[in-house]
Amino acid sequence: MKLWVLGARPRTLGVGVTPVVVGTAAAEHATALRTLGCLLVALGLQVGVNYANDYSDGKRGVDTAARVGPVRLTASGLKSPRAVAGAAAVSFAVAGVSGLLIARAAGWWLLGLGAIAILAAVLYSGGPKPYASAGLGELSVFIFFGLVATVGTAYVQAGDVRAQAWWAAVSMGLLAVAVLVANNLRDIPTDTAVGKRTLAVRIGDQATRALYRAVITAALVLPFLGWLAGQMPVGALLALAAIPLAAGPLRTVGYARGPELVRVLLGTVLMLVQFGVFLAIGLWLS
């Protein structure tokens, strides 16, 4: 069981859960059951994509002994490819069943959105032409871990979407992008060696570091801009309390190499969670 937990990459699960919390706070009203349903969808999708990525990269030979980061179940031989693929399928099934219950309460069209999300998760590193290798991973993460997770949750809760949910969704999406950018920055040497053409590989080391700084900065500034525009309440400014936590990763990314970039990655996840929690509290108080 411990290996399955490690394979799910638990230290990054806040990337999927936090936008649901923020979307719930951004909604005009919310219920505990719908919140639970959205959380199960988010966790099912994220754990599923982690297992699917483990399976696909292991089968393709992308994950090698030189790769730094979490345990790879398939590539290391700790679990069979069939077992890892099965774990991904079970995770997606949890997301699907939860999504079915949500759709029954909030609108059947949400099933189509859920199907697209699962397909995007599978094709991220699977299929004949995985789009992660086409440099499109960051765009997908922005859409599904930012816009869909946050705005979708707000809609499920209240049946409509207020402007503050869109502002919050863009911030959460940008921070999710920062997590992937940090991950792919760490993997540039090994991805290059096996021909995996992520965005980081395509634009190079220094440009990837600059991109990381840019998306972090933009995400942190957006609550203030939303407040200035009159579309976010003053309570949203509480999210700016996450700025001190961003200082460490922003500084470290300038010089970190190899295993040191794991600290940047985990620091980014922690900052995303803190930003989201503070933003959610501010929206609730408002």
mmCIF file of N, CA and C in Angstrom, residues 85-204:
data_model
loop_
_atom_site.group_PDB
_atom_site.id
_atom_site.type_symbol
_atom_site.label_atom_id
_atom_site.label_comp_id
_atom_site.label_asym_id
_atom_site.label_seq_id
_atom_site.Cartn_x
_atom_site.Cartn_y
_atom_site.Cartn_z
ATOM 1 N N ALA A 85 -1.659 0.717 -14.671
ATOM 2 C CA ALA A 85 -2.756 1.129 -15.550
ATOM 3 C C ALA A 85 -4.100 0.884 -14.873
ATOM 4 N N GLY A 86 -4.199 -0.216 -14.137
ATOM 5 C CA GLY A 86 -5.430 -0.509 -13.406
ATOM 6 C C GLY A 86 -5.702 0.510 -12.314
ATOM 7 N N ALA A 87 -4.637 0.938 -11.626
ATOM 8 C CA ALA A 87 -4.789 1.954 -10.585
ATOM 9 C C ALA A 87 -5.269 3.273 -11.181
ATOM 10 N N ALA A 88 -4.746 3.604 -12.358
ATOM 11 C CA ALA A 88 -5.201 4.814 -13.045
ATOM 12 C C ALA A 88 -6.678 4.696 -13.401
ATOM 13 N N ALA A 89 -7.081 3.526 -13.897
ATOM 14 C CA ALA A 89 -8.475 3.306 -14.282
ATOM 15 C C ALA A 89 -9.407 3.423 -13.080
ATOM 16 N N VAL A 90 -9.000 2.869 -11.942
ATOM 17 C CA VAL A 90 -9.814 2.958 -10.727
ATOM 18 C C VAL A 90 -9.951 4.416 -10.291
ATOM 19 N N SER A 91 -8.863 5.158 -10.351
ATOM 20 C CA SER A 91 -8.895 6.572 -9.965
ATOM 21 C C SER A 91 -9.830 7.366 -10.871
ATOM 22 N N PHE A 92 -9.732 7.117 -12.168
ATOM 23 C CA PHE A 92 -10.627 7.804 -13.106
ATOM 24 C C PHE A 92 -12.079 7.382 -12.882
ATOM 25 N N ALA A 93 -12.286 6.126 -12.481
ATOM 26 C CA ALA A 93 -13.644 5.657 -12.199
ATOM 27 C C ALA A 93 -14.235 6.389 -10.997
ATOM 28 N N VAL A 94 -13.414 6.616 -9.975
ATOM 29 C CA VAL A 94 -13.865 7.389 -8.812
ATOM 30 C C VAL A 94 -14.285 8.791 -9.242
ATOM 31 N N ALA A 95 -13.450 9.401 -10.083
ATOM 32 C CA ALA A 95 -13.789 10.730 -10.599
ATOM 33 C C ALA A 95 -15.071 10.679 -11.425
ATOM 34 N N GLY A 96 -15.212 9.631 -12.242
ATOM 35 C CA GLY A 96 -16.379 9.515 -13.107
ATOM 36 C C GLY A 96 -17.673 9.328 -12.336
ATOM 37 N N VAL A 97 -17.667 8.440 -11.341
ATOM 38 C CA VAL A 97 -18.871 8.203 -10.537
ATOM 39 C C VAL A 97 -19.238 9.460 -9.754
ATOM 40 N N SER A 98 -18.246 10.120 -9.176
ATOM 41 C CA SER A 98 -18.504 11.363 -8.446
ATOM 42 C C SER A 98 -19.056 12.425 -9.387
ATOM 43 N N GLY A 99 -18.476 12.484 -10.589
ATOM 44 C CA GLY A 99 -18.955 13.440 -11.584
ATOM 45 C C GLY A 99 -20.380 13.158 -12.017
ATOM 46 N N LEU A 100 -20.740 11.876 -12.090
ATOM 47 C CA LEU A 100 -22.107 11.495 -12.455
ATOM 48 C C LEU A 100 -23.106 12.014 -11.426
ATOM 49 N N LEU A 101 -22.755 11.884 -10.152
ATOM 50 C CA LEU A 101 -23.636 12.370 -9.091
ATOM 51 C C LEU A 101 -23.745 13.892 -9.122
ATOM 52 N N ILE A 102 -22.629 14.556 -9.407
ATOM 53 C CA ILE A 102 -22.645 16.014 -9.514
ATOM 54 C C ILE A 102 -23.511 16.449 -10.689
ATOM 55 N N ALA A 103 -23.347 15.768 -11.822
ATOM 56 C CA ALA A 103 -24.114 16.124 -13.019
ATOM 57 C C ALA A 103 -25.610 15.952 -12.793
ATOM 58 N N ARG A 104 -25.970 14.937 -12.043
ATOM 59 C CA ARG A 104 -27.389 14.721 -11.750
ATOM 60 C C ARG A 104 -27.975 15.903 -10.982
ATOM 61 N N ALA A 105 -27.165 16.507 -10.123
ATOM 62 C CA ALA A 105 -27.655 17.619 -9.308
ATOM 63 C C ALA A 105 -27.500 18.972 -9.988
ATOM 64 N N ALA A 106 -26.438 19.130 -10.802
ATOM 65 C CA ALA A 106 -26.117 20.468 -11.318
ATOM 66 C C ALA A 106 -26.276 20.627 -12.822
ATOM 67 N N GLY A 107 -26.426 19.521 -13.569
ATOM 68 C CA GLY A 107 -26.583 19.653 -15.018
ATOM 69 C C GLY A 107 -25.853 18.543 -15.747
ATOM 70 N N TRP A 108 -26.573 17.837 -16.630
ATOM 71 C CA TRP A 108 -25.992 16.687 -17.311
ATOM 72 C C TRP A 108 -24.871 17.058 -18.272
ATOM 73 N N TRP A 109 -24.848 18.317 -18.721
ATOM 74 C CA TRP A 109 -23.789 18.724 -19.646
ATOM 75 C C TRP A 109 -22.409 18.602 -18.999
ATOM 76 N N LEU A 110 -22.383 18.597 -17.651
ATOM 77 C CA LEU A 110 -21.107 18.466 -16.947
ATOM 78 C C LEU A 110 -20.438 17.117 -17.219
ATOM 79 N N LEU A 111 -21.243 16.112 -17.617
ATOM 80 C CA LEU A 111 -20.651 14.812 -17.959
ATOM 81 C C LEU A 111 -19.697 14.942 -19.140
ATOM 82 N N GLY A 112 -20.076 15.768 -20.109
ATOM 83 C CA GLY A 112 -19.203 15.991 -21.261
ATOM 84 C C GLY A 112 -17.898 16.628 -20.849
ATOM 85 N N LEU A 113 -17.987 17.607 -19.942
ATOM 86 C CA LEU A 113 -16.775 18.264 -19.452
ATOM 87 C C LEU A 113 -15.895 17.273 -18.707
ATOM 88 N N GLY A 114 -16.525 16.415 -17.905
ATOM 89 C CA GLY A 114 -15.763 15.406 -17.177
ATOM 90 C C GLY A 114 -15.075 14.421 -18.103
ATOM 91 N N ALA A 115 -15.772 14.027 -19.160
ATOM 92 C CA ALA A 115 -15.179 13.097 -20.127
ATOM 93 C C ALA A 115 -13.973 13.721 -20.816
ATOM 94 N N ILE A 116 -14.086 15.002 -21.142
ATOM 95 C CA ILE A 116 -12.962 15.710 -21.766
ATOM 96 C C ILE A 116 -11.779 15.767 -20.807
ATOM 97 N N ALA A 117 -12.065 16.013 -19.516
ATOM 98 C CA ALA A 117 -10.993 16.088 -18.516
ATOM 99 C C ALA A 117 -10.268 14.751 -18.392
ATOM 100 N N ILE A 118 -11.020 13.652 -18.367
ATOM 101 C CA ILE A 118 -10.391 12.327 -18.273
ATOM 102 C C ILE A 118 -9.582 12.026 -19.530
ATOM 103 N N LEU A 119 -10.133 12.359 -20.689
ATOM 104 C CA LEU A 119 -9.407 12.135 -21.943
ATOM 105 C C LEU A 119 -8.110 12.937 -21.966
ATOM 106 N N ALA A 120 -8.183 14.193 -21.509
ATOM 107 C CA ALA A 120 -6.982 15.032 -21.464
ATOM 108 C C ALA A 120 -5.946 14.447 -20.515
ATOM 109 N N ALA A 121 -6.405 13.885 -19.397
ATOM 110 C CA ALA A 121 -5.487 13.276 -18.434
ATOM 111 C C ALA A 121 -4.773 12.074 -19.040
ATOM 112 N N VAL A 122 -5.512 11.252 -19.784
ATOM 113 C CA VAL A 122 -4.925 10.053 -20.392
ATOM 114 C C VAL A 122 -3.942 10.419 -21.495
ATOM 115 N N LEU A 123 -4.320 11.389 -22.325
ATOM 116 C CA LEU A 123 -3.499 11.745 -23.486
ATOM 117 C C LEU A 123 -2.326 12.654 -23.141
ATOM 118 N N TYR A 124 -2.255 13.107 -21.877
ATOM 119 C CA TYR A 124 -1.140 13.964 -21.456
ATOM 120 C C TYR A 124 0.194 13.291 -21.767
ATOM 121 N N SER A 125 0.324 12.050 -21.373
ATOM 122 C CA SER A 125 1.561 11.312 -21.671
ATOM 123 C C SER A 125 1.289 9.984 -22.353
ATOM 124 N N GLY A 126 0.013 9.703 -22.662
ATOM 125 C CA GLY A 126 -0.352 8.451 -23.308
ATOM 126 C C GLY A 126 -0.789 8.661 -24.744
ATOM 127 N N GLY A 127 -1.134 7.561 -25.396
ATOM 128 C CA GLY A 127 -1.570 7.643 -26.783
ATOM 129 C C GLY A 127 -0.394 7.739 -27.739
ATOM 130 N N PRO A 128 -0.669 7.745 -29.040
ATOM 131 C CA PRO A 128 0.415 7.773 -30.036
ATOM 132 C C PRO A 128 1.213 9.076 -30.050
ATOM 133 N N LYS A 129 0.562 10.181 -29.689
ATOM 134 C CA LYS A 129 1.239 11.479 -29.684
ATOM 135 C C LYS A 129 0.884 12.251 -28.416
ATOM 136 N N PRO A 130 1.509 11.921 -27.281
ATOM 137 C CA PRO A 130 1.195 12.615 -26.030
ATOM 138 C C PRO A 130 1.473 14.111 -26.140
ATOM 139 N N TYR A 131 0.502 14.911 -25.713
ATOM 140 C CA TYR A 131 0.673 16.356 -25.915
ATOM 141 C C TYR A 131 1.647 16.995 -24.930
ATOM 142 N N ALA A 132 2.026 16.276 -23.874
ATOM 143 C CA ALA A 132 3.079 16.795 -22.995
ATOM 144 C C ALA A 132 4.377 16.951 -23.772
ATOM 145 N N SER A 133 4.598 16.053 -24.731
ATOM 146 C CA SER A 133 5.808 16.107 -25.551
ATOM 147 C C SER A 133 5.700 17.117 -26.682
ATOM 148 N N ALA A 134 4.522 17.727 -26.820
ATOM 149 C CA ALA A 134 4.337 18.776 -27.822
ATOM 150 C C ALA A 134 4.395 20.161 -27.185
ATOM 151 N N GLY A 135 4.769 20.206 -25.900
ATOM 152 C CA GLY A 135 4.883 21.487 -25.210
ATOM 153 C C GLY A 135 3.558 22.081 -24.782
ATOM 154 N N LEU A 136 2.506 21.249 -24.694
ATOM 155 C CA LEU A 136 1.169 21.757 -24.380
ATOM 156 C C LEU A 136 0.716 21.411 -22.962
ATOM 157 N N GLY A 137 1.600 20.833 -22.174
ATOM 158 C CA GLY A 137 1.224 20.443 -20.821
ATOM 159 C C GLY A 137 0.799 21.613 -19.961
ATOM 160 N N GLU A 138 1.524 22.719 -20.065
ATOM 161 C CA GLU A 138 1.207 23.889 -19.245
ATOM 162 C C GLU A 138 -0.169 24.449 -19.575
ATOM 163 N N LEU A 139 -0.515 24.474 -20.850
ATOM 164 C CA LEU A 139 -1.835 24.965 -21.254
ATOM 165 C C LEU A 139 -2.937 24.081 -20.675
ATOM 166 N N SER A 140 -2.742 22.783 -20.729
ATOM 167 C CA SER A 140 -3.728 21.853 -20.190
ATOM 168 C C SER A 140 -3.891 22.028 -18.692
ATOM 169 N N VAL A 141 -2.785 22.163 -17.985
ATOM 170 C CA VAL A 141 -2.829 22.354 -16.536
ATOM 171 C C VAL A 141 -3.564 23.648 -16.193
ATOM 172 N N PHE A 142 -3.296 24.716 -16.928
ATOM 173 C CA PHE A 142 -3.974 25.992 -16.688
ATOM 174 C C PHE A 142 -5.487 25.835 -16.853
ATOM 175 N N ILE A 143 -5.888 25.130 -17.900
ATOM 176 C CA ILE A 143 -7.319 24.971 -18.176
ATOM 177 C C ILE A 143 -7.997 24.100 -17.123
ATOM 178 N N PHE A 144 -7.428 22.923 -16.850
ATOM 179 C CA PHE A 144 -8.139 21.955 -16.016
ATOM 180 C C PHE A 144 -7.899 22.135 -14.521
ATOM 181 N N PHE A 145 -6.696 22.545 -14.110
ATOM 182 C CA PHE A 145 -6.432 22.747 -12.688
ATOM 183 C C PHE A 145 -6.682 24.189 -12.260
ATOM 184 N N GLY A 146 -6.981 25.039 -13.220
ATOM 185 C CA GLY A 146 -7.296 26.429 -12.918
ATOM 186 C C GLY A 146 -8.730 26.746 -13.246
ATOM 187 N N LEU A 147 -9.024 26.942 -14.525
ATOM 188 C CA LEU A 147 -10.351 27.379 -14.952
ATOM 189 C C LEU A 147 -11.435 26.352 -14.641
ATOM 190 N N VAL A 148 -11.253 25.121 -15.088
ATOM 191 C CA VAL A 148 -12.296 24.109 -14.912
ATOM 192 C C VAL A 148 -12.511 23.787 -13.435
ATOM 193 N N ALA A 149 -11.434 23.561 -12.693
ATOM 194 C CA ALA A 149 -11.568 23.176 -11.286
ATOM 195 C C ALA A 149 -12.206 24.281 -10.453
ATOM 196 N N THR A 150 -11.798 25.523 -10.668
ATOM 197 C CA THR A 150 -12.292 26.626 -9.841
ATOM 198 C C THR A 150 -13.664 27.106 -10.294
ATOM 199 N N VAL A 151 -13.776 27.480 -11.565
ATOM 200 C CA VAL A 151 -15.050 27.974 -12.090
ATOM 201 C C VAL A 151 -16.086 26.853 -12.110
ATOM 202 N N GLY A 152 -15.651 25.651 -12.468
ATOM 203 C CA GLY A 152 -16.573 24.517 -12.481
ATOM 204 C C GLY A 152 -17.166 24.254 -11.112
ATOM 205 N N THR A 153 -16.338 24.321 -10.077
ATOM 206 C CA THR A 153 -16.828 24.126 -8.713
ATOM 207 C C THR A 153 -17.824 25.214 -8.335
ATOM 208 N N ALA A 154 -17.505 26.461 -8.658
ATOM 209 C CA ALA A 154 -18.414 27.567 -8.347
ATOM 210 C C ALA A 154 -19.769 27.358 -9.020
ATOM 211 N N TYR A 155 -19.740 26.884 -10.269
ATOM 212 C CA TYR A 155 -20.997 26.645 -10.990
ATOM 213 C C TYR A 155 -21.784 25.501 -10.351
ATOM 214 N N VAL A 156 -21.105 24.425 -10.033
ATOM 215 C CA VAL A 156 -21.772 23.281 -9.411
ATOM 216 C C VAL A 156 -22.441 23.701 -8.106
ATOM 217 N N GLN A 157 -21.790 24.554 -7.353
ATOM 218 C CA GLN A 157 -22.317 24.979 -6.061
ATOM 219 C C GLN A 157 -23.531 25.889 -6.193
ATOM 220 N N ALA A 158 -23.462 26.871 -7.100
ATOM 221 C CA ALA A 158 -24.478 27.928 -7.122
ATOM 222 C C ALA A 158 -25.316 27.994 -8.393
ATOM 223 N N GLY A 159 -24.905 27.295 -9.443
ATOM 224 C CA GLY A 159 -25.660 27.344 -10.682
ATOM 225 C C GLY A 159 -25.344 28.532 -11.558
ATOM 226 N N ASP A 160 -24.429 29.368 -11.111
ATOM 227 C CA ASP A 160 -23.934 30.480 -11.926
ATOM 228 C C ASP A 160 -22.504 30.783 -11.490
ATOM 229 N N VAL A 161 -21.869 31.696 -12.197
ATOM 230 C CA VAL A 161 -20.463 32.011 -11.904
ATOM 231 C C VAL A 161 -20.294 33.520 -11.819
ATOM 232 N N ARG A 162 -19.790 33.988 -10.692
ATOM 233 C CA ARG A 162 -19.525 35.415 -10.521
ATOM 234 C C ARG A 162 -18.122 35.750 -11.018
ATOM 235 N N ALA A 163 -17.900 37.023 -11.276
ATOM 236 C CA ALA A 163 -16.615 37.467 -11.830
ATOM 237 C C ALA A 163 -15.450 37.064 -10.934
ATOM 238 N N GLN A 164 -15.652 37.097 -9.622
ATOM 239 C CA GLN A 164 -14.550 36.785 -8.708
ATOM 240 C C GLN A 164 -14.052 35.353 -8.896
ATOM 241 N N ALA A 165 -14.932 34.454 -9.336
ATOM 242 C CA ALA A 165 -14.503 33.073 -9.575
ATOM 243 C C ALA A 165 -13.526 33.002 -10.740
ATOM 244 N N TRP A 166 -13.739 33.805 -11.774
ATOM 245 C CA TRP A 166 -12.832 33.818 -12.927
ATOM 246 C C TRP A 166 -11.467 34.380 -12.545
ATOM 247 N N TRP A 167 -11.459 35.466 -11.785
ATOM 248 C CA TRP A 167 -10.181 36.029 -11.329
ATOM 249 C C TRP A 167 -9.418 35.001 -10.499
ATOM 250 N N ALA A 168 -10.120 34.363 -9.573
ATOM 251 C CA ALA A 168 -9.488 33.353 -8.720
ATOM 252 C C ALA A 168 -8.994 32.171 -9.545
ATOM 253 N N ALA A 169 -9.773 31.778 -10.552
ATOM 254 C CA ALA A 169 -9.405 30.634 -11.384
ATOM 255 C C ALA A 169 -8.123 30.885 -12.160
ATOM 256 N N VAL A 170 -7.963 32.100 -12.662
ATOM 257 C CA VAL A 170 -6.746 32.417 -13.416
ATOM 258 C C VAL A 170 -5.527 32.348 -12.492
ATOM 259 N N SER A 171 -5.656 32.885 -11.281
ATOM 260 C CA SER A 171 -4.545 32.805 -10.327
ATOM 261 C C SER A 171 -4.195 31.359 -10.009
ATOM 262 N N MET A 172 -5.215 30.540 -9.724
ATOM 263 C CA MET A 172 -4.957 29.139 -9.394
ATOM 264 C C MET A 172 -4.358 28.403 -10.587
ATOM 265 N N GLY A 173 -4.828 28.721 -11.783
ATOM 266 C CA GLY A 173 -4.274 28.088 -12.975
ATOM 267 C C GLY A 173 -2.817 28.435 -13.191
ATOM 268 N N LEU A 174 -2.475 29.694 -12.977
ATOM 269 C CA LEU A 174 -1.085 30.118 -13.153
ATOM 270 C C LEU A 174 -0.168 29.448 -12.131
ATOM 271 N N LEU A 175 -0.649 29.299 -10.902
ATOM 272 C CA LEU A 175 0.174 28.631 -9.891
ATOM 273 C C LEU A 175 0.329 27.141 -10.200
ATOM 274 N N ALA A 176 -0.718 26.522 -10.743
ATOM 275 C CA ALA A 176 -0.595 25.125 -11.172
ATOM 276 C C ALA A 176 0.411 25.002 -12.309
ATOM 277 N N VAL A 177 0.400 25.976 -13.210
ATOM 278 C CA VAL A 177 1.396 26.009 -14.289
ATOM 279 C C VAL A 177 2.796 26.110 -13.699
ATOM 280 N N ALA A 178 2.958 26.941 -12.669
ATOM 281 C CA ALA A 178 4.270 27.103 -12.036
ATOM 282 C C ALA A 178 4.777 25.779 -11.479
ATOM 283 N N VAL A 179 3.873 24.977 -10.915
ATOM 284 C CA VAL A 179 4.266 23.662 -10.398
ATOM 285 C C VAL A 179 4.796 22.786 -11.531
ATOM 286 N N LEU A 180 4.084 22.767 -12.651
ATOM 287 C CA LEU A 180 4.537 21.952 -13.786
ATOM 288 C C LEU A 180 5.828 22.496 -14.384
ATOM 289 N N VAL A 181 5.953 23.813 -14.450
ATOM 290 C CA VAL A 181 7.183 24.416 -14.979
ATOM 291 C C VAL A 181 8.377 24.010 -14.116
ATOM 292 N N ALA A 182 8.207 24.061 -12.786
ATOM 293 C CA ALA A 182 9.290 23.650 -11.885
ATOM 294 C C ALA A 182 9.631 22.178 -12.089
ATOM 295 N N ASN A 183 8.615 21.353 -12.249
ATOM 296 C CA ASN A 183 8.826 19.922 -12.494
ATOM 297 C C ASN A 183 9.594 19.693 -13.794
ATOM 298 N N ASN A 184 9.166 20.369 -14.848
ATOM 299 C CA ASN A 184 9.800 20.159 -16.156
ATOM 300 C C ASN A 184 11.177 20.808 -16.254
ATOM 301 N N LEU A 185 11.396 21.863 -15.480
ATOM 302 C CA LEU A 185 12.735 22.456 -15.403
ATOM 303 C C LEU A 185 13.709 21.437 -14.820
ATOM 304 N N ARG A 186 13.293 20.786 -13.758
ATOM 305 C CA ARG A 186 14.118 19.740 -13.141
ATOM 306 C C ARG A 186 14.431 18.622 -14.125
ATOM 307 N N ASP A 187 13.466 18.302 -14.987
ATOM 308 C CA ASP A 187 13.598 17.143 -15.874
ATOM 309 C C ASP A 187 14.195 17.464 -17.242
ATOM 310 N N ILE A 188 14.624 18.703 -17.476
ATOM 311 C CA ILE A 188 15.159 19.058 -18.799
ATOM 312 C C ILE A 188 16.261 18.094 -19.258
ATOM 313 N N PRO A 189 17.268 17.798 -18.436
ATOM 314 C CA PRO A 189 18.346 16.908 -18.916
ATOM 315 C C PRO A 189 17.848 15.519 -19.306
ATOM 316 N N THR A 190 17.007 14.909 -18.445
ATOM 317 C CA THR A 190 16.547 13.551 -18.741
ATOM 318 C C THR A 190 15.511 13.540 -19.863
ATOM 319 N N ASP A 191 14.645 14.549 -19.906
ATOM 320 C CA ASP A 191 13.661 14.610 -20.999
ATOM 321 C C ASP A 191 14.353 14.809 -22.349
ATOM 322 N N THR A 192 15.378 15.644 -22.355
ATOM 323 C CA THR A 192 16.130 15.873 -23.593
ATOM 324 C C THR A 192 16.788 14.582 -24.071
ATOM 325 N N ALA A 193 17.329 13.827 -23.127
ATOM 326 C CA ALA A 193 18.047 12.593 -23.475
ATOM 327 C C ALA A 193 17.142 11.548 -24.120
ATOM 328 N N VAL A 194 15.851 11.542 -23.721
ATOM 329 C CA VAL A 194 14.945 10.513 -24.258
ATOM 330 C C VAL A 194 13.999 11.075 -25.321
ATOM 331 N N GLY A 195 14.200 12.339 -25.697
ATOM 332 C CA GLY A 195 13.402 12.927 -26.772
ATOM 333 C C GLY A 195 12.029 13.409 -26.370
ATOM 334 N N LYS A 196 11.796 13.627 -25.071
ATOM 335 C CA LYS A 196 10.516 14.163 -24.607
ATOM 336 C C LYS A 196 10.571 15.686 -24.703
ATOM 337 N N ARG A 197 9.809 16.272 -25.634
ATOM 338 C CA ARG A 197 9.923 17.692 -25.971
ATOM 339 C C ARG A 197 8.895 18.531 -25.219
ATOM 340 N N THR A 198 9.067 18.617 -23.895
ATOM 341 C CA THR A 198 8.203 19.478 -23.103
ATOM 342 C C THR A 198 8.471 20.939 -23.452
ATOM 343 N N LEU A 199 7.618 21.826 -22.949
ATOM 344 C CA LEU A 199 7.835 23.250 -23.191
ATOM 345 C C LEU A 199 9.193 23.683 -22.654
ATOM 346 N N ALA A 200 9.576 23.149 -21.490
ATOM 347 C CA ALA A 200 10.869 23.501 -20.903
ATOM 348 C C ALA A 200 12.022 23.099 -21.815
ATOM 349 N N VAL A 201 11.935 21.925 -22.400
ATOM 350 C CA VAL A 201 12.975 21.471 -23.333
ATOM 351 C C VAL A 201 13.008 22.373 -24.554
ATOM 352 N N ARG A 202 11.846 22.771 -25.029
ATOM 353 C CA ARG A 202 11.758 23.575 -26.247
ATOM 354 C C ARG A 202 12.321 24.984 -26.067
ATOM 355 N N ILE A 203 12.041 25.617 -24.920
ATOM 356 C CA ILE A 203 12.480 27.015 -24.749
ATOM 357 C C ILE A 203 13.819 27.121 -24.027
ATOM 358 N N GLY A 204 14.256 26.050 -23.376
ATOM 359 C CA GLY A 204 15.562 26.052 -22.736
ATOM 360 C C GLY A 204 15.531 26.404 -21.262
#
